[in-house]
Amino acid sequence: MENRWCSACGCSYLPRPQAPRQAYCTKPECRRERRRIWQLAKRRSDPDYLMNQTQAQKDWAARNQDYWKRYRQQHPAYVERNRDQQRERNDLRKLEGVAKMAPSADALSLDTGTYELRRIGCEVNANMASWIVAITVLSRGSGPPATAV
Ligand SMILES: [Zn+2]
């Protein structure tokens, strides 16, 4: 078996011989991502599955009406983190509004050219592959588009 690149994290991994179509590495967060993608597809393609899941969630919520209230009381760090993330989303929304009105020069400063593209954040990347990519600026927001390569 040859090394592959995980569909979730992009890191290199050795697939198990019993799973020739394996597309994700064995990290817990990548397994969760695989499961999430599978569930998303299943909900879209199987109306019975979707209905069962929806009903099960409703039943659970009816049996545990104060779950989230209690959870928030018991996990103040979770509440604070949520608050921070919402603040960031609100700030980003404000910035996006500004960006739509006047694109910033910094955001469009990438020039047409050849770049080396590589994944960051993998712990096993001593021999990490990288890609040589050609990026062509098609438009800088005003004027005619630049020529394509
Ligand atoms: Zn992974």
Short mmCIF file of C-alpha atoms and ligand atoms in Angstrom, two decimals, residues 6 8-11 24-27 30, ligand 1:
data_model
loop_
_atom_site.label_atom_id
_atom_site.label_comp_id
_atom_site.label_asym_id
_atom_site.label_seq_id
_atom_site.Cartn_x
_atom_site.Cartn_y
_atom_site.Cartn_z
CA CYS A 6 -6.09 12.40 4.28
CA ALA A 8 -9.79 15.90 6.12
CA CYS A 9 -6.40 17.12 7.38
CA GLY A 10 -4.29 16.66 4.25
CA CYS A 11 -1.60 14.77 6.15
CA TYR A 24 -9.13 9.48 5.89
CA CYS A 25 -6.32 8.98 8.39
CA THR A 26 -6.98 7.55 11.86
CA LYS A 27 -6.86 10.78 13.88
CA CYS A 30 -10.54 13.03 10.90
ZN ZN B 1 -6.45 13.20 8.79
#
